[in-house]
Amino acid sequence: MECIFCKIVKGEIPSKKVLENEKFLAFHDINPIAPVHVLIIPKEHYEKFNDTPNEIFCEMADFIKNVAKELNITDYRLITNNGSNAGQEVFHLHVHMVSNPNGKLKWPKLV
Ligand code: AMP
């Protein structure tokens, strides 16, 4: 069965898009944990960070900066959960971009 983010890329599942180019897509997380919570994905399917070619992740860095510009935010946190014990639930590489434009983000204890 095709993964949920591949379906979002194809438009088979709706998403609130922030930015898109031929290789990457950014859309709002359905269950936000901060005032801004956007997911950034490569359109090509890689299960997780560890399986992603370095060149793709490098290219994604540029796209991520453009997403921040599009959202008009300068301060944000990037998170990539790599593997189920790290909290990954959707196995299509994604970077969470979270931000609180009106104040600081907390840094919670994780264990
Ligand atoms: P992770 O736990 O790192 O794999 O993160 C998966 C994220 O995908 C979670 O924050 C979910 O809220 C989000 N998510 C799952 N399904 C959708 C969807 N259809 N549209 C937007 N975000 C989604």
PDB file of C-alpha atoms and ligand atoms in Angstrom:
ATOM      1  CA  MET A   1       0.000   0.000   0.000  1.00  0.00           C
ATOM      2  CA  GLU A   2       1.226   3.460  -0.886  1.00  0.00           C
ATOM      3  CA  CYS A   3       2.313   5.677   1.988  1.00  0.00           C
ATOM      4  CA  ILE A   4       0.161   8.554   3.166  1.00  0.00           C
ATOM      5  CA  PHE A   5       2.690  11.259   2.221  1.00  0.00           C
ATOM      6  CA  CYS A   6       3.070   9.800  -1.302  1.00  0.00           C
ATOM      7  CA  LYS A   7      -0.716  10.146  -1.565  1.00  0.00           C
ATOM      8  CA  ILE A   8      -0.442  13.782  -0.438  1.00  0.00           C
ATOM      9  CA  VAL A   9       2.228  14.379  -3.110  1.00  0.00           C
ATOM     10  CA  LYS A  10      -0.152  12.937  -5.751  1.00  0.00           C
ATOM     11  CA  GLY A  11      -3.094  14.982  -4.454  1.00  0.00           C
ATOM     12  CA  GLU A  12      -5.017  11.823  -3.520  1.00  0.00           C
ATOM     13  CA  ILE A  13      -5.190  13.070   0.085  1.00  0.00           C
ATOM     14  CA  PRO A  14      -5.751  16.807   0.623  1.00  0.00           C
ATOM     15  CA  SER A  15      -3.185  18.973   2.409  1.00  0.00           C
ATOM     16  CA  LYS A  16      -2.752  22.631   3.275  1.00  0.00           C
ATOM     17  CA  LYS A  17       0.233  23.437   1.081  1.00  0.00           C
ATOM     18  CA  VAL A  18       2.787  26.066   2.059  1.00  0.00           C
ATOM     19  CA  LEU A  19       5.309  25.717  -0.760  1.00  0.00           C
ATOM     20  CA  GLU A  20       6.135  23.292  -3.539  1.00  0.00           C
ATOM     21  CA  ASN A  21       8.683  22.797  -6.273  1.00  0.00           C
ATOM     22  CA  GLU A  22       9.418  19.844  -8.560  1.00  0.00           C
ATOM     23  CA  LYS A  23      11.263  17.929  -5.810  1.00  0.00           C
ATOM     24  CA  PHE A  24       9.861  19.041  -2.444  1.00  0.00           C
ATOM     25  CA  LEU A  25       6.581  19.864  -0.739  1.00  0.00           C
ATOM     26  CA  ALA A  26       5.756  21.692   2.493  1.00  0.00           C
ATOM     27  CA  PHE A  27       2.310  21.424   4.116  1.00  0.00           C
ATOM     28  CA  HIS A  28       0.732  22.110   7.505  1.00  0.00           C
ATOM     29  CA  ASP A  29       0.737  19.252  10.016  1.00  0.00           C
ATOM     30  CA  ILE A  30      -2.782  17.958  10.669  1.00  0.00           C
ATOM     31  CA  ASN A  31      -2.114  17.828  14.422  1.00  0.00           C
ATOM     32  CA  PRO A  32       0.055  20.873  15.221  1.00  0.00           C
ATOM     33  CA  ILE A  33       2.199  20.968  18.371  1.00  0.00           C
ATOM     34  CA  ALA A  34       3.059  24.668  17.994  1.00  0.00           C
ATOM     35  CA  PRO A  35       1.442  27.771  16.434  1.00  0.00           C
ATOM     36  CA  VAL A  36       3.435  26.967  13.269  1.00  0.00           C
ATOM     37  CA  HIS A  37       3.917  23.274  12.461  1.00  0.00           C
ATOM     38  CA  VAL A  38       4.802  22.457   8.889  1.00  0.00           C
ATOM     39  CA  LEU A  39       6.078  19.209   7.401  1.00  0.00           C
ATOM     40  CA  ILE A  40       8.670  19.302   4.648  1.00  0.00           C
ATOM     41  CA  ILE A  41       9.107  16.239   2.457  1.00  0.00           C
ATOM     42  CA  PRO A  42      10.907  15.151  -0.690  1.00  0.00           C
ATOM     43  CA  LYS A  43       8.367  14.077  -3.317  1.00  0.00           C
ATOM     44  CA  GLU A  44      10.408  10.939  -3.895  1.00  0.00           C
ATOM     45  CA  HIS A  45       9.824   8.276  -1.251  1.00  0.00           C
ATOM     46  CA  TYR A  46      12.615   7.621   1.258  1.00  0.00           C
ATOM     47  CA  GLU A  47      11.617   5.833   4.446  1.00  0.00           C
ATOM     48  CA  LYS A  48      13.675   7.944   6.786  1.00  0.00           C
ATOM     49  CA  PHE A  49      16.669  10.249   7.152  1.00  0.00           C
ATOM     50  CA  ASN A  50      19.080   7.320   7.307  1.00  0.00           C
ATOM     51  CA  ASP A  51      17.920   6.078   3.878  1.00  0.00           C
ATOM     52  CA  THR A  52      17.988   9.489   2.205  1.00  0.00           C
ATOM     53  CA  PRO A  53      20.885  10.374  -0.110  1.00  0.00           C
ATOM     54  CA  ASN A  54      22.946  13.243   1.284  1.00  0.00           C
ATOM     55  CA  GLU A  55      22.440  15.291  -1.930  1.00  0.00           C
ATOM     56  CA  ILE A  56      18.651  15.193  -1.461  1.00  0.00           C
ATOM     57  CA  PHE A  57      18.927  16.352   2.146  1.00  0.00           C
ATOM     58  CA  CYS A  58      21.334  19.130   1.111  1.00  0.00           C
ATOM     59  CA  GLU A  59      18.928  20.324  -1.575  1.00  0.00           C
ATOM     60  CA  MET A  60      16.135  20.146   0.961  1.00  0.00           C
ATOM     61  CA  ALA A  61      18.045  22.596   3.184  1.00  0.00           C
ATOM     62  CA  ASP A  62      17.614  25.320   0.589  1.00  0.00           C
ATOM     63  CA  PHE A  63      13.900  24.529   0.227  1.00  0.00           C
ATOM     64  CA  ILE A  64      13.465  24.611   4.017  1.00  0.00           C
ATOM     65  CA  LYS A  65      14.898  28.153   4.132  1.00  0.00           C
ATOM     66  CA  ASN A  66      12.417  29.189   1.443  1.00  0.00           C
ATOM     67  CA  VAL A  67       9.570  27.698   3.500  1.00  0.00           C
ATOM     68  CA  ALA A  68      10.618  29.870   6.460  1.00  0.00           C
ATOM     69  CA  LYS A  69      10.593  32.934   4.155  1.00  0.00           C
ATOM     70  CA  GLU A  70       7.170  31.972   2.841  1.00  0.00           C
ATOM     71  CA  LEU A  71       5.868  31.699   6.421  1.00  0.00           C
ATOM     72  CA  ASN A  72       7.614  34.955   7.325  1.00  0.00           C
ATOM     73  CA  ILE A  73       9.399  33.409  10.306  1.00  0.00           C
ATOM     74  CA  THR A  74      13.052  33.754  11.299  1.00  0.00           C
ATOM     75  CA  ASP A  75      13.135  31.561  14.414  1.00  0.00           C
ATOM     76  CA  TYR A  76      12.121  27.938  14.142  1.00  0.00           C
ATOM     77  CA  ARG A  77      13.057  24.406  15.162  1.00  0.00           C
ATOM     78  CA  LEU A  78      13.643  21.512  12.762  1.00  0.00           C
ATOM     79  CA  ILE A  79      12.993  17.948  13.900  1.00  0.00           C
ATOM     80  CA  THR A  80      13.404  14.658  12.026  1.00  0.00           C
ATOM     81  CA  ASN A  81      12.358  11.523  13.855  1.00  0.00           C
ATOM     82  CA  ASN A  82      14.495   8.709  12.447  1.00  0.00           C
ATOM     83  CA  GLY A  83      12.964   5.332  13.357  1.00  0.00           C
ATOM     84  CA  SER A  84      10.060   4.278  15.560  1.00  0.00           C
ATOM     85  CA  ASN A  85      11.963   4.563  18.855  1.00  0.00           C
ATOM     86  CA  ALA A  86      12.738   8.160  17.909  1.00  0.00           C
ATOM     87  CA  GLY A  87       9.007   8.802  17.458  1.00  0.00           C
ATOM     88  CA  GLN A  88       8.658   8.310  13.705  1.00  0.00           C
ATOM     89  CA  GLU A  89       5.111   7.319  12.754  1.00  0.00           C
ATOM     90  CA  VAL A  90       5.015   8.095   9.050  1.00  0.00           C
ATOM     91  CA  PHE A  91       7.743   6.295   7.146  1.00  0.00           C
ATOM     92  CA  HIS A  92       8.346   8.848   4.408  1.00  0.00           C
ATOM     93  CA  LEU A  93      11.178  11.219   5.285  1.00  0.00           C
ATOM     94  CA  HIS A  94       9.872  14.473   6.707  1.00  0.00           C
ATOM     95  CA  VAL A  95      11.274  17.409   8.610  1.00  0.00           C
ATOM     96  CA  HIS A  96       8.997  19.098  11.140  1.00  0.00           C
ATOM     97  CA  MET A  97       9.329  22.896  11.160  1.00  0.00           C
ATOM     98  CA  VAL A  98       7.884  24.293  14.383  1.00  0.00           C
ATOM     99  CA  SER A  99       7.787  27.895  15.507  1.00  0.00           C
ATOM    100  CA  ASN A 100       6.118  30.238  17.938  1.00  0.00           C
ATOM    101  CA  PRO A 101       6.090  33.642  16.241  1.00  0.00           C
ATOM    102  CA  ASN A 102       4.912  35.284  19.502  1.00  0.00           C
ATOM    103  CA  GLY A 103       7.449  33.846  21.934  1.00  0.00           C
ATOM    104  CA  LYS A 104       9.876  31.079  22.757  1.00  0.00           C
ATOM    105  CA  LEU A 105       9.468  27.399  22.097  1.00  0.00           C
ATOM    106  CA  LYS A 106       9.974  25.136  25.082  1.00  0.00           C
ATOM    107  CA  TRP A 107      12.688  22.520  25.131  1.00  0.00           C
ATOM    108  CA  PRO A 108      10.995  19.548  26.798  1.00  0.00           C
ATOM    109  CA  LYS A 109      12.609  16.615  28.535  1.00  0.00           C
ATOM    110  CA  LEU A 110      12.298  13.734  26.088  1.00  0.00           C
ATOM    111  CA  VAL A 111      12.748  10.715  28.376  1.00  0.00           C
TER     112      VAL A 111
HETATM  113  P1  AMP B   1       6.386  11.540  12.828  1.00  0.00           P
HETATM  114  O1  AMP B   1       5.831  11.101  14.155  1.00  0.00           O
HETATM  115  O2  AMP B   1       7.707  12.250  12.923  1.00  0.00           O
HETATM  116  O3  AMP B   1       6.402  10.396  11.828  1.00  0.00           O
HETATM  117  O4  AMP B   1       5.396  12.649  12.292  1.00  0.00           O
HETATM  118  C1  AMP B   1       4.291  12.368  11.509  1.00  0.00           C
HETATM  119  C2  AMP B   1       3.451  13.633  11.460  1.00  0.00           C
HETATM  120  O5  AMP B   1       2.560  13.549  10.370  1.00  0.00           O
HETATM  121  C3  AMP B   1       2.609  13.864  12.722  1.00  0.00           C
HETATM  122  O6  AMP B   1       2.962  15.111  13.299  1.00  0.00           O
HETATM  123  C4  AMP B   1       1.175  13.867  12.178  1.00  0.00           C
HETATM  124  O7  AMP B   1       0.343  14.793  12.832  1.00  0.00           O
HETATM  125  C5  AMP B   1       1.378  14.219  10.710  1.00  0.00           C
HETATM  126  N1  AMP B   1       0.349  13.759   9.796  1.00  0.00           N
HETATM  127  C6  AMP B   1      -0.142  12.497   9.683  1.00  0.00           C
HETATM  128  N2  AMP B   1      -1.060  12.457   8.687  1.00  0.00           N
HETATM  129  C7  AMP B   1      -1.135  13.705   8.169  1.00  0.00           C
HETATM  130  C8  AMP B   1      -1.899  14.303   7.123  1.00  0.00           C
HETATM  131  N3  AMP B   1      -2.782  13.611   6.401  1.00  0.00           N
HETATM  132  N4  AMP B   1      -1.717  15.620   6.860  1.00  0.00           N
HETATM  133  C9  AMP B   1      -0.824  16.330   7.579  1.00  0.00           C
HETATM  134  N5  AMP B   1      -0.072  15.828   8.576  1.00  0.00           N
HETATM  135  C10 AMP B   1      -0.222  14.539   8.871  1.00  0.00           C
END
